[in-house]
XYZ file of C-alpha atoms in Angstrom:
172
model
C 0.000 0.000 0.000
C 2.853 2.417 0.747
C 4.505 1.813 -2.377
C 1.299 2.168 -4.444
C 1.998 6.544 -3.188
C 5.542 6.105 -4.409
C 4.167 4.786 -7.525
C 0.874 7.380 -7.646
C 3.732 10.413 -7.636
C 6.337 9.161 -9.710
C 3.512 8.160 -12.534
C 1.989 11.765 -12.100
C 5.736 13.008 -12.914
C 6.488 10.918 -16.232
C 2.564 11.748 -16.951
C 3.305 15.772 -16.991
C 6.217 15.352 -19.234
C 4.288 12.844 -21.356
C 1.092 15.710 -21.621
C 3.793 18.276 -22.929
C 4.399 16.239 -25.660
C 0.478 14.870 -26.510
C -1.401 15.727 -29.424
C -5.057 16.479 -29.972
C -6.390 13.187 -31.849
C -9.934 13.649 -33.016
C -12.667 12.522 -35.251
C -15.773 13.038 -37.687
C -16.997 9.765 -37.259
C -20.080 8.811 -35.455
C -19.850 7.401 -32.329
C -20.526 3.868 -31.927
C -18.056 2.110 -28.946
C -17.640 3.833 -26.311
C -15.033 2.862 -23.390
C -15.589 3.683 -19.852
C -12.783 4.176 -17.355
C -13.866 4.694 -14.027
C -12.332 4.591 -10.034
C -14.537 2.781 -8.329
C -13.069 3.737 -4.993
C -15.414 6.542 -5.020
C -18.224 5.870 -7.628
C -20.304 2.197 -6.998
C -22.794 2.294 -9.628
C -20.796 1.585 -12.920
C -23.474 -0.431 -14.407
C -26.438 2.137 -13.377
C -23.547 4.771 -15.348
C -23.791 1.526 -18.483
C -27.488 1.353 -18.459
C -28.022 5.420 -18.793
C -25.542 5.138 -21.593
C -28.001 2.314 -23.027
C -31.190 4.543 -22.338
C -29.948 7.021 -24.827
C -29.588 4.638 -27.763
C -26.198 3.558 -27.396
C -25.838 -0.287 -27.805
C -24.793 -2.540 -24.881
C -22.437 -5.046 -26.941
C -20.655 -1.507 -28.038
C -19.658 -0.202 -24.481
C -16.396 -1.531 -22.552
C -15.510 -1.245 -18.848
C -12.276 -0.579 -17.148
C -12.711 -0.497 -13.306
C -10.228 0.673 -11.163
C -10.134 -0.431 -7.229
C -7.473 -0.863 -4.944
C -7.044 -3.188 -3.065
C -8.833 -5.792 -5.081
C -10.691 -8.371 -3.002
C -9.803 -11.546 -4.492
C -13.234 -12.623 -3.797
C -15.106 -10.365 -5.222
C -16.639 -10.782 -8.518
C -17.238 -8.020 -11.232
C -19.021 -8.262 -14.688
C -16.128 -6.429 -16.049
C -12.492 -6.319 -15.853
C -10.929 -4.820 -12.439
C -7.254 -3.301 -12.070
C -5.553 -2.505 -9.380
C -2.029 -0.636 -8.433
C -0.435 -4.429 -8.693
C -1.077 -4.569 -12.377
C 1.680 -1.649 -13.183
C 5.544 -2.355 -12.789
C 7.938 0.542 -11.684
C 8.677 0.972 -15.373
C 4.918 1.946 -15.538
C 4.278 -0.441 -18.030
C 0.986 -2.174 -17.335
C 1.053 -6.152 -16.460
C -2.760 -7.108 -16.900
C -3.733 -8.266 -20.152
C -7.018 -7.017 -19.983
C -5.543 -3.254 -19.388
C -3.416 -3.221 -22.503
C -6.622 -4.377 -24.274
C -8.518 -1.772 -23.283
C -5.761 1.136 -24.158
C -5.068 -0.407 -27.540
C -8.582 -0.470 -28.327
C -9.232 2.389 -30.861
C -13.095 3.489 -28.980
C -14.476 6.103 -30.880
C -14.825 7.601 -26.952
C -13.413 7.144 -23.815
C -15.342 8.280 -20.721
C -12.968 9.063 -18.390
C -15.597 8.547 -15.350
C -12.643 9.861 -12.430
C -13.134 13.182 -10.449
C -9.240 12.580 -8.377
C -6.204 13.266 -9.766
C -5.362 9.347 -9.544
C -1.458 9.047 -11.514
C -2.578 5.197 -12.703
C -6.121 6.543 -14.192
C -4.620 9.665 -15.826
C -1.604 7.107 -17.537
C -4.519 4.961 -18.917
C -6.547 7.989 -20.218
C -3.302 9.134 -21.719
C -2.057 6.260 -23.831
C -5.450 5.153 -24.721
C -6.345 4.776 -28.491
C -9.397 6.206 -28.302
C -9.952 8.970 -30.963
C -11.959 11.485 -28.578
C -11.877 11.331 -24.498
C -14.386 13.092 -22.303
C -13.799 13.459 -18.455
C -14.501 15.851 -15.373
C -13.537 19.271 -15.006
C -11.683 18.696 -11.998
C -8.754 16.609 -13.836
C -6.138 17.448 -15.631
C -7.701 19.366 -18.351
C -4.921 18.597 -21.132
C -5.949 14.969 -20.830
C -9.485 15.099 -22.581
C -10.768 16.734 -25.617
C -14.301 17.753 -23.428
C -14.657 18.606 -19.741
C -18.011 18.267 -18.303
C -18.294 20.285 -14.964
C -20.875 17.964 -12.456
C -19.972 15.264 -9.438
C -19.641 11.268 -10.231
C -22.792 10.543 -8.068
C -24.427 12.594 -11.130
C -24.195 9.739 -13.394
C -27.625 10.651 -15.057
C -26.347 14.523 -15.349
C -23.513 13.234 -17.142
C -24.681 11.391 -19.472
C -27.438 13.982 -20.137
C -24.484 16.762 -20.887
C -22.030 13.834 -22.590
C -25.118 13.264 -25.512
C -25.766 17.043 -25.122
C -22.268 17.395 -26.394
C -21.957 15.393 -28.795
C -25.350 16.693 -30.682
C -23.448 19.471 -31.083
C -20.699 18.358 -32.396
C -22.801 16.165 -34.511
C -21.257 13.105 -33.315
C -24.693 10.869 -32.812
């Protein structure tokens, strides 16, 4: 656990050299996958945040999960995959197979469904493939290509202002 703050501030570090360097990749297209990063240390209802996305047309097959929670319980059981702090090395390359899936997958969006400044989240949101990212306000605002300004317990707000967006930019 004590290493995992080592870890947290030497990953923000490489991260704010890594943003200088990061260029704006964006699309026309129309969205159809979406991927959904979230920290589930502070947001429990990742499914209720799936099924709002469902409620406004998107289809279920189309929408991936990446949880983060630390510790993991071994027995716990999820519906989607689960990462943790043990899954990155100190050369912040990520051990989990189902991680590097999830970056290299090119989503037309990535929700970026964090409100913390959490190093391990930000590194994911960063080398994702995705070719448009939407987070919170309250993170680093160089990491996503649209802020929306609410709380994570306002999943339904969210997703309200996420399709609100994307009307506009003619993306649905």
């Amino acid at each position: 656990m004590f290493f995992n703050y080592f870890k947290d501030y030497f990953l923000k570090k490489k991260l704010k050299s890594s943003l200088s360097n990061a260029g704006v990749v964006a699309s026309n297209n129309k969205i159809q996958t979406i991927g959904i990063l979230v920290d589930e240390r502070s947001f429990f209802q990742t499914l209720a945040l799936k099924e709002a996305l469902i409620e406004h047309n998107f289809l279920a097959k189309n929408i991936s999960i990446l949880a983060f929670r630390d510790p993991i319980k071994v027995k716990e059981e999820s519906s989607y995959p689960v990462f943790g702090w043990k899954h990155i090395n100190w050369s912040f390359q990520i051990q989990e197979a189902l991680v590097v899936d999830f970056i290299q997958n090119p989503f037309d969006v990535l929700l970026s469904y964090y409100d913390v400044n959490n190093g391990l989240l930000q590194w994911i949101t960063l080398q994702s493939k995705a070719s448009f990212k939407v987070g919170f306000f309250s993170v680093d605002k160089r990491l996503n290509n649209i802020l929306i300004n609410t709380q994570t317990m306002n999943y339904k707000e969210f997703v309200q202002e996420f399709v609100r967006v994307l009307q506009l930019f003619n993306k649905i």
